Amino acid sequence: MKKLAFGMMRLPLLDENDESSVDFEQVNKMADLFLEKGFTFFDTAYPYHFGNCEVAFRKAVVERYPRDSYVIADKLPLFSITSEDQLEPIFSEQLERTGVDYFDYYLLHNVSGFSEKGFLDVDSFGFANKKKEEGKIKHLGLSTHGNAEYLDNILTMHPEMEFVLLQINYLDWESDGIESRKCYDVACKHNKPVLVMEPLKGGFLADVPPEAEKLMKDYNPDASVVSWALRFVASLDNVCMVLTGASSLEQLEQNIEDFENFTPLNDEEYEILEKVRDIINSNITVECTKCKYCLDACPESINIPKIFDLYNNEKILDPAPWTPVGNAYLNYSKLPSAGIASDCTECEMCVEECPQHIDIPKVMKDVVKTFETEYYGFKE
Ligand code: SF4
Ligand code: SF4
């Protein structure tokens, strides 16, 4: 199977202020092109476009193509589940909306601190395993925005998971907050193939600073900025599928072209991407170099560089109530004995240690406002 998946999270809209107003006609054309070019993997989820993502898939694909010409992935929305009796109705609704009799791939959606009620208080894993035994699911896996340790624990507890969907892109690869590389390594350790989400970091890597773009264009004038990001993830041996989330026919055309002519990155290109990463990181909000000199100074055990890494990541995304980074902060906050930003007593012991002279207590206040919101269950 070719490595490009049609991620249906950001479909074209008729009204940009209405997430449910999917432009079904354009989605039909996108699906036609995708299948015509020999790609087959569609990725949907229960909450995308308030349910219209699953409907768009049915209209564009299920009602117009034979069942053996495509594969579909759907996801159980753990973050919406608070009781056992929701499971069967949601699963039935998903089958009805998509119009299929079974899912080729089914994922427990975002297994992390954000959704723990949905799989600790309710046996969602057991439910999904039962659906697999019934033949309603062919392959069962999970997606997560948790960190590497979290993923390791989950895969140890649930060896029956066949694959994982992870956030991986060249900017997050070595990020202390997102831990893309570490999560990828955990998946490899557990022998789980990896599907990739956010290869462009929510579109951020489609529009890099001019000096970074110049580096890419000087090396290869014909390669788009996007193609560098896609080739980075597709070059990873254990990545079997990349979800791109195209929002228009033109974007999908470009993604298809990139994957049709795919060649793995060479050493020189990896070096260029490292420089690109440095340029992007030099334009960030808090100029923390992650030297960790402040770590031992904090009596509240606040992992300052980790928190600043998450904060910087959040600041380059569009504001939204839920973001993968906010989710990662919530996971961090649940670690035993981890100090969080609101634990900061403004003692300033860290400030003396910081070679970058960052006003750490001041930034911590903004970190609290950014992440410790009621939405994530913090008391404001
Ligand atoms: S000012 Fe805040 S972050 Fe810095 S050492 Fe004191 S408690 Fe820790
Ligand atoms: S000492 Fe300053 S630069 Fe170094 S990790 Fe701490 S906050 Fe970042």
Coordinates of C-alpha atoms and ligand atoms in Angstrom, one line a residue:
M1 CA 0.0 0.0 0.0
K2 CA 1.3 3.5 -0.8
K3 CA 2.2 5.6 2.2
L4 CA -0.1 8.6 1.7
A5 CA -3.5 8.6 3.6
F6 CA -6.3 11.0 2.9
G7 CA -6.7 12.5 6.3
M8 CA -10.2 13.9 6.5
M9 CA -9.8 16.2 9.5
R10 CA -9.6 19.5 7.6
L11 CA -11.9 19.1 4.7
P12 CA -12.8 22.0 2.4
L13 CA -15.7 24.1 3.8
L14 CA -18.5 26.1 2.2
D15 CA -18.5 28.5 5.2
E16 CA -15.2 28.9 6.9
N17 CA -16.9 29.8 10.1
D18 CA -18.9 26.6 10.2
E19 CA -16.9 23.4 10.6
S20 CA -19.8 21.3 9.7
S21 CA -20.3 22.9 6.3
V22 CA -18.2 20.4 4.4
D23 CA -18.0 21.0 0.6
F24 CA -19.1 17.6 -0.4
E25 CA -18.7 18.2 -4.1
Q26 CA -15.1 19.1 -3.7
V27 CA -14.5 16.1 -1.4
N28 CA -15.9 13.9 -4.2
K29 CA -13.4 15.3 -6.6
M30 CA -10.6 14.8 -4.1
A31 CA -11.6 11.2 -3.4
D32 CA -11.8 10.5 -7.2
L33 CA -8.3 11.8 -7.8
F34 CA -6.9 10.0 -4.7
L35 CA -8.3 6.6 -5.9
E36 CA -7.5 7.2 -9.5
K37 CA -3.8 7.7 -8.6
G38 CA -3.8 4.3 -6.8
F39 CA -4.0 5.5 -3.2
T40 CA -6.6 3.7 -1.0
F41 CA -6.3 4.7 2.7
F42 CA -9.0 7.2 4.1
D43 CA -8.8 8.4 7.7
T44 CA -11.9 9.6 9.5
A45 CA -13.0 10.2 13.1
Y46 CA -16.2 10.7 15.1
P47 CA -15.9 14.4 16.0
Y48 CA -14.2 15.7 12.8
H49 CA -16.5 18.3 11.2
F50 CA -19.2 17.5 13.8
G51 CA -19.8 14.1 12.3
N52 CA -19.8 15.3 8.7
C53 CA -16.3 13.9 8.0
E54 CA -17.7 10.3 8.3
V55 CA -20.7 11.4 6.1
A56 CA -18.4 12.9 3.5
F57 CA -16.5 9.7 3.3
R58 CA -19.7 7.7 2.7
K59 CA -20.9 10.1 0.0
A60 CA -17.6 10.4 -1.8
V61 CA -16.3 6.8 -1.5
V62 CA -18.7 4.2 -0.1
E63 CA -21.7 5.2 -2.3
R64 CA -19.5 5.5 -5.4
Y65 CA -16.8 2.8 -5.2
P66 CA -16.7 -1.0 -4.5
R67 CA -15.7 -2.0 -1.0
D68 CA -12.5 -3.7 -2.1
S69 CA -11.1 -0.5 -3.7
Y70 CA -10.4 1.4 -0.4
V71 CA -9.6 1.0 3.2
I72 CA -11.1 3.2 6.0
A73 CA -9.8 4.1 9.5
D74 CA -12.2 5.4 12.1
K75 CA -11.8 6.2 15.8
L76 CA -13.5 5.7 19.2
P77 CA -13.8 9.1 20.8
L78 CA -12.5 8.3 24.3
F79 CA -12.6 11.9 25.4
S80 CA -16.4 11.9 24.9
I81 CA -17.0 8.7 26.8
T82 CA -18.0 8.6 30.4
S83 CA -20.1 5.4 30.6
E84 CA -20.3 1.9 29.2
D85 CA -23.7 2.4 27.6
Q86 CA -22.3 5.0 25.2
L87 CA -20.0 2.6 23.4
E88 CA -22.4 0.5 21.3
P89 CA -24.5 3.5 20.1
I90 CA -21.4 5.5 19.1
F91 CA -19.9 2.5 17.2
S92 CA -23.3 1.8 15.5
E93 CA -23.6 5.5 14.6
Q94 CA -20.1 5.4 13.0
L95 CA -21.0 2.4 10.9
E96 CA -24.2 4.1 9.8
R97 CA -22.6 7.4 9.0
T98 CA -19.8 5.9 7.0
G99 CA -22.0 3.3 5.4
V100 CA -19.6 0.4 5.8
D101 CA -20.1 -3.0 7.5
Y102 CA -16.7 -3.1 9.1
F103 CA -13.7 -0.8 9.6
D104 CA -10.4 -1.9 8.2
Y105 CA -8.6 0.1 10.9
Y106 CA -10.0 1.3 14.1
L107 CA -8.3 3.3 16.8
L108 CA -8.9 4.3 20.4
H109 CA -8.7 8.0 19.8
N110 CA -6.1 10.0 21.8
V111 CA -5.3 7.6 24.6
S112 CA -3.8 10.1 27.0
G113 CA -4.4 12.0 30.2
F114 CA -7.0 14.1 28.4
S115 CA -9.2 11.0 27.8
E116 CA -8.4 8.8 30.8
K117 CA -12.0 8.6 32.0
G118 CA -12.9 7.1 28.7
F119 CA -10.7 4.1 29.1
L120 CA -9.9 3.8 32.8
D121 CA -13.5 4.1 34.1
V122 CA -15.0 2.4 31.0
D123 CA -13.6 -0.7 29.4
S124 CA -13.2 0.8 25.9
F125 CA -10.2 -1.4 25.1
G126 CA -12.4 -4.5 25.9
F127 CA -15.2 -3.2 23.8
A128 CA -12.9 -2.6 20.8
N129 CA -11.4 -6.0 21.2
K130 CA -14.9 -7.5 21.2
K131 CA -15.8 -5.7 18.0
K132 CA -12.6 -7.1 16.4
E133 CA -13.6 -10.6 17.4
E134 CA -17.0 -10.0 15.8
G135 CA -15.3 -9.0 12.5
K136 CA -16.4 -5.4 12.7
I137 CA -12.8 -4.2 13.0
K138 CA -10.0 -5.8 11.0
H139 CA -7.0 -4.1 12.7
L140 CA -7.1 -2.4 16.1
G141 CA -4.7 0.4 17.2
L142 CA -4.5 3.6 19.1
S143 CA -3.6 7.2 18.6
T144 CA -2.0 9.3 21.4
H145 CA -0.6 12.7 22.1
G146 CA 1.0 11.3 25.3
N147 CA 4.7 11.3 25.8
A148 CA 7.1 8.3 25.3
E149 CA 6.7 7.0 28.9
Y150 CA 3.0 7.1 28.7
L151 CA 3.0 5.3 25.3
D152 CA 5.4 2.7 26.7
N153 CA 3.0 2.0 29.6
I154 CA 0.0 1.8 27.4
L155 CA 1.6 -0.6 24.9
T156 CA 2.9 -2.8 27.8
M157 CA -0.6 -3.0 29.2
H158 CA -2.2 -3.5 25.8
P159 CA 0.1 -5.7 23.6
E160 CA -3.0 -6.5 21.4
M161 CA -2.7 -3.1 19.8
E162 CA -1.5 -3.7 16.3
F163 CA -0.4 -0.2 15.3
V164 CA -0.1 3.4 16.7
L165 CA -0.9 6.8 15.2
L166 CA 1.7 9.4 16.4
Q167 CA 2.4 13.1 15.9
I168 CA 5.7 13.2 14.0
N169 CA 7.3 16.0 12.1
Y170 CA 10.8 17.4 11.8
L171 CA 10.2 20.2 14.2
D172 CA 8.8 18.0 17.0
W173 CA 11.3 15.2 16.3
E174 CA 13.7 16.2 19.1
S175 CA 11.2 18.3 21.1
D176 CA 11.3 17.7 24.8
G177 CA 7.6 18.5 25.1
I178 CA 6.2 16.4 22.2
E179 CA 8.9 13.7 22.2
S180 CA 8.2 12.5 18.6
R181 CA 11.5 10.6 18.2
K182 CA 11.1 9.0 21.6
C183 CA 7.5 8.0 20.9
Y184 CA 8.6 6.5 17.6
D185 CA 11.4 4.6 19.3
V186 CA 8.9 3.2 21.8
A187 CA 6.6 2.1 19.0
C188 CA 9.6 0.3 17.3
K189 CA 10.5 -1.3 20.6
H190 CA 7.0 -2.8 20.8
N191 CA 7.1 -3.8 17.1
K192 CA 4.1 -1.6 16.2
P193 CA 4.0 0.0 12.8
V194 CA 3.5 3.8 12.9
L195 CA 0.9 5.9 11.2
V196 CA 1.8 9.6 11.3
M197 CA -0.4 12.6 12.0
E198 CA 0.5 16.3 11.9
P199 CA 3.4 15.9 9.5
L200 CA 3.1 19.6 8.8
K201 CA 2.4 20.5 12.4
G202 CA -1.1 21.7 11.7
G203 CA 0.0 23.5 8.5
F204 CA 2.8 25.4 10.3
L205 CA 5.6 23.7 8.4
A206 CA 4.0 24.8 5.1
D207 CA 5.0 28.3 5.8
V208 CA 8.5 28.5 7.3
P209 CA 10.6 31.7 7.8
P210 CA 12.1 33.1 4.5
E211 CA 15.7 32.2 5.4
A212 CA 14.6 28.6 6.1
E213 CA 12.8 28.4 2.8
K214 CA 15.8 29.8 1.0
L215 CA 18.0 26.9 2.3
M216 CA 15.5 24.4 0.9
K217 CA 15.1 26.2 -2.4
D218 CA 18.9 26.7 -2.9
Y219 CA 19.3 22.9 -2.5
N220 CA 16.4 22.0 -4.8
P221 CA 14.4 24.8 -6.5
D222 CA 11.7 22.3 -7.6
A223 CA 10.9 20.9 -4.2
S224 CA 8.1 22.5 -2.2
V225 CA 8.5 23.4 1.5
V226 CA 5.7 20.9 2.2
S227 CA 7.5 18.1 0.3
W228 CA 10.5 18.4 2.7
A229 CA 8.2 17.8 5.7
L230 CA 6.4 14.9 4.1
R231 CA 9.6 13.2 3.0
F232 CA 11.0 13.5 6.5
V233 CA 8.3 11.4 8.0
A234 CA 7.9 9.0 5.0
S235 CA 11.7 8.3 5.2
L236 CA 11.3 6.6 8.6
D237 CA 11.4 2.9 8.1
N238 CA 8.7 2.0 10.6
V239 CA 6.2 4.5 9.2
C240 CA 3.6 2.8 7.1
M241 CA 1.2 5.6 6.5
V242 CA 1.2 9.4 6.5
L243 CA -2.0 11.4 7.1
T244 CA -1.8 14.8 5.4
G245 CA -5.2 16.4 6.1
A246 CA -5.5 18.3 2.7
S247 CA -8.1 21.1 2.7
S248 CA -8.5 21.5 -1.0
L249 CA -8.1 19.6 -4.3
E250 CA -4.9 21.5 -5.1
Q251 CA -3.3 20.6 -1.7
L252 CA -4.2 16.9 -2.3
E253 CA -2.8 17.1 -5.8
Q254 CA 0.5 18.4 -4.4
N255 CA 0.6 15.7 -1.7
I256 CA 0.0 13.0 -4.3
E257 CA 2.7 14.3 -6.5
D258 CA 5.1 14.3 -3.5
F259 CA 4.3 10.7 -2.7
E260 CA 4.3 9.5 -6.3
N261 CA 7.9 10.8 -6.8
F262 CA 9.0 9.9 -3.3
T263 CA 12.7 9.3 -2.5
P264 CA 14.0 9.1 1.1
L265 CA 16.0 12.1 2.4
N266 CA 19.7 11.9 1.9
D267 CA 22.4 13.0 4.5
E268 CA 22.7 16.4 3.0
E269 CA 19.0 17.0 3.2
Y270 CA 18.8 15.9 6.8
E271 CA 21.5 18.5 7.6
I272 CA 19.5 21.2 5.8
L273 CA 16.4 20.2 7.8
E274 CA 18.4 20.5 11.0
K275 CA 19.4 24.1 10.0
V276 CA 15.7 24.8 9.1
R277 CA 14.7 23.5 12.6
D278 CA 17.2 25.8 14.2
I279 CA 15.9 28.8 12.3
I280 CA 12.3 28.1 13.2
N281 CA 13.3 27.6 16.9
S282 CA 15.2 30.9 16.9
N283 CA 11.9 32.7 16.1
I284 CA 10.2 31.2 19.1
T285 CA 8.5 33.0 22.1
V286 CA 10.8 32.0 24.9
E287 CA 14.5 31.7 24.0
C288 CA 15.2 28.7 26.3
T289 CA 18.1 26.7 25.0
K290 CA 17.2 23.7 27.1
C291 CA 20.5 23.8 28.9
K292 CA 18.7 22.5 32.0
Y293 CA 20.9 24.6 34.4
C294 CA 17.7 25.7 36.1
L295 CA 16.4 22.2 36.8
D296 CA 18.0 21.5 40.1
A297 CA 17.3 25.0 41.4
C298 CA 13.6 24.8 41.5
P299 CA 12.2 23.8 44.9
E300 CA 8.8 23.0 43.3
S301 CA 10.3 20.4 40.9
I302 CA 9.0 22.3 37.9
N303 CA 10.6 21.0 34.7
I304 CA 11.1 24.5 33.4
P305 CA 12.7 23.6 29.9
K306 CA 10.0 21.0 29.3
I307 CA 7.2 23.4 30.1
F308 CA 8.8 26.2 28.0
D309 CA 9.2 23.8 25.1
L310 CA 5.4 23.0 25.3
Y311 CA 4.7 26.7 25.6
N312 CA 6.7 27.6 22.6
N313 CA 5.0 24.9 20.6
E314 CA 1.6 26.1 21.6
K315 CA 2.4 29.7 20.6
I316 CA 3.1 28.7 17.0
L317 CA -0.3 27.1 16.7
D318 CA -3.6 28.8 16.0
P319 CA -5.5 29.4 19.3
A320 CA -8.0 26.6 20.1
P321 CA -9.5 25.1 23.2
W322 CA -7.9 21.8 22.6
T323 CA -4.5 21.3 21.0
P324 CA -2.1 18.4 21.0
V325 CA 0.3 20.6 23.0
G326 CA -2.2 21.5 25.6
N327 CA -2.9 17.7 25.8
A328 CA 0.8 17.1 26.3
Y329 CA 0.9 19.7 29.2
L330 CA -2.0 17.9 30.8
N331 CA -0.2 14.6 30.6
Y332 CA 2.9 16.2 32.1
S333 CA 0.8 17.6 35.0
K334 CA -0.4 14.1 35.9
L335 CA 3.2 12.8 36.4
P336 CA 3.8 12.0 40.1
S337 CA 5.7 14.8 41.8
A338 CA 5.9 17.0 38.6
G339 CA 5.7 20.7 39.4
I340 CA 3.5 22.7 37.1
A341 CA 3.5 26.4 36.2
S342 CA 0.9 27.3 38.9
D343 CA 3.2 25.8 41.5
C344 CA 5.7 28.5 40.9
T345 CA 6.2 30.6 44.1
E346 CA 8.2 33.3 42.3
C347 CA 11.2 32.5 44.5
E348 CA 13.5 33.4 41.5
M349 CA 16.1 30.7 42.4
C350 CA 16.0 29.6 38.8
V351 CA 16.6 33.0 37.4
E352 CA 20.1 33.2 38.8
E353 CA 21.0 29.9 37.0
C354 CA 19.6 30.9 33.6
P355 CA 22.3 31.9 31.1
Q356 CA 19.6 33.3 28.8
H357 CA 18.4 35.6 31.6
I358 CA 14.8 34.6 31.0
D359 CA 12.3 36.0 33.5
I360 CA 11.1 32.5 34.3
P361 CA 8.5 33.4 37.0
K362 CA 6.9 35.9 34.6
V363 CA 6.7 33.4 31.7
M364 CA 5.2 30.9 34.2
K365 CA 2.3 33.2 34.7
D366 CA 1.5 33.2 31.0
V367 CA 2.0 29.4 30.9
V368 CA -0.7 29.1 33.5
K369 CA -3.1 31.2 31.5
T370 CA -2.3 29.3 28.3
F371 CA -2.5 25.7 29.6
E372 CA -4.1 25.5 33.0
T373 CA -7.6 26.2 31.8
E374 CA -11.0 24.9 33.0
Y375 CA -11.3 23.2 29.6
Y376 CA -8.5 20.8 30.6
G377 CA -9.9 20.3 34.1
F378 CA -7.7 22.8 35.9
K379 CA -9.3 25.1 38.5
E380 CA -8.8 28.7 37.2
Ligands
SF4_1 S1 10.7 31.0 40.5 FE1 9.2 29.4 40.1 S2 10.2 28.2 38.5 FE2 11.8 29.4 39.4 S3 12.7 28.2 41.0 FE3 11.1 29.5 42.0 S4 9.3 28.1 42.0 FE4 10.8 27.3 40.5
SF4_2 S1 18.4 27.8 32.5 FE1 17.2 29.1 31.1 S2 17.8 28.5 29.1 FE2 18.5 26.9 30.5 S3 16.9 25.4 30.5 FE3 16.5 26.8 32.2 S4 15.1 28.4 31.3 FE4 16.0 27.3 29.6

